[in-house]
PDB file of C-alpha atoms in Angstrom:
ATOM      1  CA  UNK A 297     179.138  67.297  62.435  1.00 47.00           C
ATOM      2  CA  UNK A 298     177.683  67.286  58.791  1.00 47.00           C
ATOM      3  CA  UNK A 299     176.727  70.512  57.131  1.00 41.00           C
ATOM      4  CA  UNK A 300     173.318  68.988  56.307  1.00 46.00           C
ATOM      5  CA  UNK A 301     172.486  68.359  59.860  1.00 38.00           C
ATOM      6  CA  UNK A 302     173.416  71.756  60.964  1.00 37.00           C
ATOM      7  CA  UNK A 303     171.197  73.251  58.340  1.00 47.00           C
ATOM      8  CA  UNK A 304     168.174  70.887  59.389  1.00 48.00           C
ATOM      9  CA  UNK A 305     168.732  72.037  62.843  1.00 41.00           C
ATOM     10  CA  UNK A 306     169.224  75.716  61.947  1.00 43.00           C
ATOM     11  CA  UNK A 307     165.885  75.494  60.085  1.00 47.00           C
ATOM     12  CA  UNK A 308     164.019  73.700  62.903  1.00 44.00           C
ATOM     13  CA  UNK A 309     165.053  76.531  65.299  1.00 39.00           C
ATOM     14  CA  UNK A 310     163.963  79.285  63.092  1.00 39.00           C
ATOM     15  CA  UNK A 311     160.651  77.437  62.650  1.00 46.00           C
ATOM     16  CA  UNK A 312     160.148  77.022  66.224  1.00 40.00           C
ATOM     17  CA  UNK A 313     160.998  80.780  66.748  1.00 38.00           C
ATOM     18  CA  UNK A 314     158.388  81.790  63.947  1.00 41.00           C
ATOM     19  CA  UNK A 315     155.585  79.492  65.555  1.00 42.00           C
ATOM     20  CA  UNK A 316     156.261  81.086  69.067  1.00 43.00           C
ATOM     21  CA  UNK A 317     156.102  84.652  67.670  1.00 45.00           C
ATOM     22  CA  UNK A 318     152.870  83.616  65.884  1.00 39.00           C
ATOM     23  CA  UNK A 319     151.470  82.163  68.955  1.00 42.00           C
ATOM     24  CA  UNK A 320     152.269  85.107  71.057  1.00 41.00           C
ATOM     25  CA  UNK A 321     151.019  87.515  68.469  1.00 40.00           C
ATOM     26  CA  UNK A 322     147.909  85.442  68.279  1.00 37.00           C
ATOM     27  CA  UNK A 323     147.517  85.425  71.992  1.00 39.00           C
ATOM     28  CA  UNK A 324     148.007  89.279  72.081  1.00 39.00           C
ATOM     29  CA  UNK A 325     145.408  89.715  69.408  1.00 40.00           C
ATOM     30  CA  UNK A 326     142.963  87.503  71.127  1.00 37.00           C
ATOM     31  CA  UNK A 327     143.237  89.257  74.426  1.00 37.00           C
ATOM     32  CA  UNK A 328     142.628  92.531  72.654  1.00 40.00           C
ATOM     33  CA  UNK A 329     139.563  91.262  70.858  1.00 35.00           C
ATOM     34  CA  UNK A 330     138.215  89.949  74.067  1.00 37.00           C
ATOM     35  CA  UNK A 331     138.549  93.008  75.518  1.00 45.00           C
ATOM     36  CA  UNK A 332     136.846  94.837  72.823  1.00 48.00           C
ATOM     37  CA  UNK A 333     134.277  92.168  72.211  1.00 58.00           C
ATOM     38  CA  UNK A 334     130.905  94.017  71.323  1.00 56.00           C
ATOM     39  CA  UNK A 335     128.996  91.260  73.136  1.00 56.00           C
ATOM     40  CA  UNK A 336     130.769  91.847  76.373  1.00 77.00           C
ATOM     41  CA  UNK A 337     130.435  95.651  75.965  1.00 75.00           C
ATOM     42  CA  UNK A 338     126.645  95.092  75.330  1.00 79.00           C
ATOM     43  CA  UNK A 339     126.358  92.831  78.384  1.00 82.00           C
ATOM     44  CA  UNK A 340     128.028  95.409  80.503  1.00 80.00           C
ATOM     45  CA  UNK A 341     125.786  97.959  79.098  1.00 85.00           C
ATOM     46  CA  UNK A 342     122.789  96.003  79.870  1.00 87.00           C
ATOM     47  CA  UNK A 343     123.711  95.059  83.531  1.00 89.00           C
ATOM     48  CA  UNK A 344     124.693  98.760  84.070  1.00 90.00           C
ATOM     49  CA  UNK A 345     121.266  99.865  83.119  1.00 91.00           C
ATOM     50  CA  UNK A 346     119.656  97.633  85.255  1.00 94.00           C
ATOM     51  CA  UNK A 347     121.709  98.437  88.374  1.00 95.00           C
ATOM     52  CA  UNK A 348     121.319 102.115  87.748  1.00 95.00           C
ATOM     53  CA  UNK A 349     117.584 101.794  87.202  1.00 97.00           C
ATOM     54  CA  UNK A 350     117.367  99.977  90.619  1.00 97.00           C
ATOM     55  CA  UNK A 351     119.226 102.777  92.348  1.00 98.00           C
ATOM     56  CA  UNK A 352     116.930 105.463  90.729  1.00 98.00           C
ATOM     57  CA  UNK A 353     113.707 103.379  91.788  1.00 98.00           C
ATOM     58  CA  UNK A 354     114.995 103.169  95.481  1.00 98.00           C
ATOM     59  CA  UNK A 355     115.671 106.961  95.371  1.00 98.00           C
ATOM     60  CA  UNK A 356     112.451 107.759  94.039  1.00 98.00           C
ATOM     61  CA  UNK A 357     110.630 105.666  96.581  1.00 98.00           C
ATOM     62  CA  UNK A 358     112.492 107.362  99.302  1.00 98.00           C
ATOM     63  CA  UNK A 359     111.711 110.890  98.122  1.00 98.00           C
ATOM     64  CA  UNK A 360     108.398 110.114  97.465  1.00 98.00           C
ATOM     65  CA  UNK A 361     107.704 109.138 101.006  1.00 98.00           C
ATOM     66  CA  UNK A 362     109.745 112.221 102.285  1.00 98.00           C
ATOM     67  CA  UNK A 363     107.400 114.262 100.214  1.00 98.00           C
ATOM     68  CA  UNK A 364     104.308 112.472 101.494  1.00 98.00           C
ATOM     69  CA  UNK A 365     105.371 113.199 104.999  1.00 98.00           C
ATOM     70  CA  UNK A 366     105.687 116.655 104.219  1.00 98.00           C
ATOM     71  CA  UNK A 367     102.155 116.727 102.582  1.00 98.00           C
ATOM     72  CA  UNK A 368     100.495 114.996 105.773  1.00 98.00           C
ATOM     73  CA  UNK A 369     102.141 117.377 108.052  1.00 98.00           C
ATOM     74  CA  UNK A 370     100.824 120.248 105.941  1.00 97.00           C
ATOM     75  CA  UNK A 371      97.209 118.467 106.134  1.00 97.00           C
ATOM     76  CA  UNK A 372      97.689 117.999 109.812  1.00 97.00           C
ATOM     77  CA  UNK A 373      98.545 121.953 110.336  1.00 97.00           C
ATOM     78  CA  UNK A 374      95.578 122.718 108.315  1.00 96.00           C
ATOM     79  CA  UNK A 375      93.252 120.666 110.515  1.00 95.00           C
ATOM     80  CA  UNK A 376      94.695 122.104 113.641  1.00 95.00           C
ATOM     81  CA  UNK A 377      93.953 125.450 112.387  1.00 92.00           C
ATOM     82  CA  UNK A 378      90.284 124.784 112.908  1.00 84.00           C
ATOM     83  CA  UNK A 379      90.432 123.525 116.667  1.00 87.00           C
ATOM     84  CA  UNK A 380      89.683 125.968 119.463  1.00 85.00           C
ATOM     85  CA  UNK A 381      92.514 127.046 121.821  1.00 83.00           C
ATOM     86  CA  UNK A 382      95.362 126.385 118.911  1.00 87.00           C
ATOM     87  CA  UNK A 383      98.181 129.123 118.744  1.00 92.00           C
ATOM     88  CA  UNK A 384      97.997 130.628 115.311  1.00 93.00           C
ATOM     89  CA  UNK A 385     101.458 132.051 115.667  1.00 95.00           C
ATOM     90  CA  UNK A 386     102.774 128.620 116.622  1.00 95.00           C
ATOM     91  CA  UNK A 387     101.128 126.930 113.642  1.00 96.00           C
ATOM     92  CA  UNK A 388     102.433 129.615 111.170  1.00 96.00           C
ATOM     93  CA  UNK A 389     106.085 129.107 112.512  1.00 97.00           C
ATOM     94  CA  UNK A 390     105.501 125.037 111.867  1.00 97.00           C
ATOM     95  CA  UNK A 391     104.125 125.695 108.414  1.00 97.00           C
ATOM     96  CA  UNK A 392     107.193 127.826 107.594  1.00 97.00           C
ATOM     97  CA  UNK A 393     109.522 125.075 108.907  1.00 97.00           C
ATOM     98  CA  UNK A 394     107.655 122.425 107.035  1.00 98.00           C
ATOM     99  CA  UNK A 395     107.883 124.629 103.764  1.00 97.00           C
ATOM    100  CA  UNK A 396     111.470 125.229 103.977  1.00 97.00           C
ATOM    101  CA  UNK A 397     112.219 121.478 104.320  1.00 97.00           C
ATOM    102  CA  UNK A 398     112.319 120.496 100.743  1.00 95.00           C
ATOM    103  CA  UNK A 399     114.759 123.326  99.976  1.00 95.00           C
ATOM    104  CA  UNK A 400     117.182 122.138 102.507  1.00 95.00           C
ATOM    105  CA  UNK A 401     117.069 118.421 101.346  1.00 97.00           C
ATOM    106  CA  UNK A 402     120.157 116.805  99.995  1.00 97.00           C
ATOM    107  CA  UNK A 403     120.324 114.841  96.742  1.00 97.00           C
ATOM    108  CA  UNK A 404     122.228 111.874  95.427  1.00 96.00           C
ATOM    109  CA  UNK A 405     125.339 113.952  94.926  1.00 95.00           C
ATOM    110  CA  UNK A 406     125.209 116.396  97.772  1.00 97.00           C
ATOM    111  CA  UNK A 407     124.691 113.618 100.497  1.00 97.00           C
ATOM    112  CA  UNK A 408     128.221 112.788 100.094  1.00 95.00           C
ATOM    113  CA  UNK A 409     128.543 115.622 102.733  1.00 95.00           C
ATOM    114  CA  UNK A 410     127.112 113.762 105.668  1.00 94.00           C
ATOM    115  CA  UNK A 411     126.619 117.098 107.598  1.00 96.00           C
ATOM    116  CA  UNK A 412     123.749 117.744 105.029  1.00 97.00           C
ATOM    117  CA  UNK A 413     121.949 114.514 105.967  1.00 97.00           C
ATOM    118  CA  UNK A 414     122.340 115.353 109.634  1.00 97.00           C
ATOM    119  CA  UNK A 415     121.097 118.956 109.376  1.00 97.00           C
ATOM    120  CA  UNK A 416     117.962 117.646 107.216  1.00 98.00           C
ATOM    121  CA  UNK A 417     117.163 114.983 109.711  1.00 98.00           C
ATOM    122  CA  UNK A 418     117.725 117.280 112.595  1.00 98.00           C
ATOM    123  CA  UNK A 419     115.339 119.936 111.011  1.00 98.00           C
ATOM    124  CA  UNK A 420     112.524 117.465 110.364  1.00 97.00           C
ATOM    125  CA  UNK A 421     112.697 115.627 113.460  1.00 97.00           C
ATOM    126  CA  UNK A 422     112.505 119.216 115.385  1.00 97.00           C
ATOM    127  CA  UNK A 423     109.455 119.983 113.299  1.00 98.00           C
ATOM    128  CA  UNK A 424     107.576 116.731 114.254  1.00 97.00           C
ATOM    129  CA  UNK A 425     108.784 117.025 117.957  1.00 96.00           C
ATOM    130  CA  UNK A 426     107.135 120.505 118.110  1.00 96.00           C
ATOM    131  CA  UNK A 427     104.127 119.362 116.053  1.00 96.00           C
ATOM    132  CA  UNK A 428     103.069 116.282 118.004  1.00 96.00           C
ATOM    133  CA  UNK A 429     102.193 117.606 121.333  1.00 94.00           C
ATOM    134  CA  UNK A 430     100.266 120.527 119.455  1.00 94.00           C
ATOM    135  CA  UNK A 431      98.269 117.875 117.636  1.00 94.00           C
ATOM    136  CA  UNK A 432      97.764 115.386 120.245  1.00 92.00           C
ATOM    137  CA  UNK A 433      98.286 116.695 123.974  1.00 89.00           C
ATOM    138  CA  UNK A 434      98.853 114.040 126.282  1.00 84.00           C
ATOM    139  CA  UNK A 435      98.509 111.678 123.477  1.00 82.00           C
ATOM    140  CA  UNK A 436      95.029 112.442 122.699  1.00 86.00           C
ATOM    141  CA  UNK A 437      94.267 114.186 119.298  1.00 87.00           C
ATOM    142  CA  UNK A 438      91.356 116.531 119.155  1.00 86.00           C
ATOM    143  CA  UNK A 439      89.862 115.137 115.904  1.00 91.00           C
ATOM    144  CA  UNK A 440      89.597 111.847 114.107  1.00 94.00           C
ATOM    145  CA  UNK A 441      91.617 113.403 111.094  1.00 95.00           C
ATOM    146  CA  UNK A 442      94.007 114.964 113.410  1.00 94.00           C
ATOM    147  CA  UNK A 443      94.561 111.534 114.950  1.00 95.00           C
ATOM    148  CA  UNK A 444      94.786 109.877 111.466  1.00 96.00           C
ATOM    149  CA  UNK A 445      97.434 112.273 110.347  1.00 97.00           C
ATOM    150  CA  UNK A 446      99.703 111.826 113.457  1.00 96.00           C
ATOM    151  CA  UNK A 447      99.355 108.152 112.931  1.00 96.00           C
ATOM    152  CA  UNK A 448     100.286 108.593 109.321  1.00 97.00           C
ATOM    153  CA  UNK A 449     103.292 110.552 110.069  1.00 97.00           C
ATOM    154  CA  UNK A 450     104.640 108.360 112.734  1.00 96.00           C
ATOM    155  CA  UNK A 451     104.447 105.428 110.209  1.00 97.00           C
ATOM    156  CA  UNK A 452     106.359 107.599 107.547  1.00 97.00           C
ATOM    157  CA  UNK A 453     108.818 108.517 110.025  1.00 96.00           C
ATOM    158  CA  UNK A 454     109.477 104.889 111.057  1.00 96.00           C
ATOM    159  CA  UNK A 455     110.111 103.953 107.627  1.00 97.00           C
ATOM    160  CA  UNK A 456     113.048 106.256 106.989  1.00 97.00           C
ATOM    161  CA  UNK A 457     115.764 103.776 107.945  1.00 95.00           C
ATOM    162  CA  UNK A 458     114.324 100.908 105.815  1.00 96.00           C
ATOM    163  CA  UNK A 459     114.392 103.237 102.753  1.00 97.00           C
ATOM    164  CA  UNK A 460     118.123 104.177 103.374  1.00 97.00           C
ATOM    165  CA  UNK A 461     119.061 100.606 103.981  1.00 95.00           C
ATOM    166  CA  UNK A 462     117.260  99.556 100.721  1.00 97.00           C
ATOM    167  CA  UNK A 463     118.903 102.483  98.764  1.00 98.00           C
ATOM    168  CA  UNK A 464     122.357 101.727 100.098  1.00 97.00           C
ATOM    169  CA  UNK A 465     122.130  98.098  99.099  1.00 97.00           C
ATOM    170  CA  UNK A 466     121.039  98.992  95.463  1.00 98.00           C
ATOM    171  CA  UNK A 467     123.729 101.752  95.276  1.00 98.00           C
ATOM    172  CA  UNK A 468     126.485  99.345  96.533  1.00 97.00           C
ATOM    173  CA  UNK A 469     125.683  96.893  93.980  1.00 97.00           C
ATOM    174  CA  UNK A 470     125.959  99.612  91.336  1.00 97.00           C
ATOM    175  CA  UNK A 471     129.228 100.999  92.627  1.00 96.00           C
ATOM    176  CA  UNK A 472     130.856  97.686  92.628  1.00 95.00           C
ATOM    177  CA  UNK A 473     129.823  96.838  89.310  1.00 92.00           C
ATOM    178  CA  UNK A 474     131.046 100.407  88.051  1.00 91.00           C
ATOM    179  CA  UNK A 475     134.435  99.427  89.609  1.00 90.00           C
ATOM    180  CA  UNK A 476     134.741  95.900  88.088  1.00 87.00           C
ATOM    181  CA  UNK A 477     133.663  96.666  84.591  1.00 85.00           C
ATOM    182  CA  UNK A 478     135.386  99.983  83.843  1.00 83.00           C
ATOM    183  CA  UNK A 479     137.243  98.907  80.666  1.00 82.00           C
ATOM    184  CA  UNK A 480     133.823  97.930  78.917  1.00 82.00           C
ATOM    185  CA  UNK A 481     131.952 100.867  80.153  1.00 82.00           C
ATOM    186  CA  UNK A 482     134.658 103.202  78.661  1.00 80.00           C
ATOM    187  CA  UNK A 483     133.709 102.243  75.303  1.00 81.00           C
ATOM    188  CA  UNK A 484     129.974 102.969  75.544  1.00 81.00           C
ATOM    189  CA  UNK A 485     129.809 106.598  75.575  1.00 79.00           C
ATOM    190  CA  UNK A 486     129.796 109.545  77.987  1.00 78.00           C
ATOM    191  CA  UNK A 487     126.991 108.379  79.878  1.00 82.00           C
ATOM    192  CA  UNK A 488     128.670 105.115  80.781  1.00 85.00           C
ATOM    193  CA  UNK A 489     132.469 106.170  80.619  1.00 85.00           C
ATOM    194  CA  UNK A 490     131.767 109.264  82.976  1.00 86.00           C
ATOM    195  CA  UNK A 491     129.512 107.447  85.320  1.00 90.00           C
ATOM    196  CA  UNK A 492     130.506 107.928  89.084  1.00 93.00           C
ATOM    197  CA  UNK A 493     129.691 105.864  92.170  1.00 95.00           C
ATOM    198  CA  UNK A 494     126.947 106.945  94.605  1.00 97.00           C
ATOM    199  CA  UNK A 495     127.622 108.258  98.024  1.00 97.00           C
ATOM    200  CA  UNK A 496     126.073 105.963 100.722  1.00 97.00           C
ATOM    201  CA  UNK A 497     124.054 106.591 103.874  1.00 96.00           C
ATOM    202  CA  UNK A 498     126.210 103.609 105.289  1.00 87.00           C
ATOM    203  CA  UNK A 499     123.329 102.416 107.432  1.00 61.00           C
ATOM    204  CA  UNK A 500     123.781  98.565 108.625  1.00 50.00           C
ATOM    205  CA  UNK A 501     120.967  96.107 108.372  1.00 48.00           C
TER     206      UNK A 501
END
């Protein structure tokens, strides 16, 4: 075989290897650039903020409703103090139970312990079940104010499940996004890189 042909073939092989190496190197560099793409990180940040704001909004709405329930309970107890035949000692016990509720309430992190949710729900249910017969014996409230307060409490109490379903939906979307976009979020600072998934109530629609 002629020497010139071998040289040409050798040069072609070397050239092919160089081109292949360059292509692989470019591919690796391109992948790294995509992973660190500032536009991708900015998009991840914007979507994260939207989802986190949604979770916070649902939580505040749920807590505001619960606070309102405590406030209406307090107003109802005050209304009952002015009615004849009420047991002042019993009303004081109910007032103390209502005042303790907020200190017993779970938050977005501690609700990971479902027993805390159960304990809080039991304490609030026990208070309302003891209050309703005092406020409306045989289903008839003694004053129009008392009747309105009782109806308001019942409406607020009936809305609890709906608030929890809405919160779970928003928290699940946030948690899923957090899991899928960890690489982008890790480059955005501690607020994003240290973000943790939220516990859920796990209620079904």
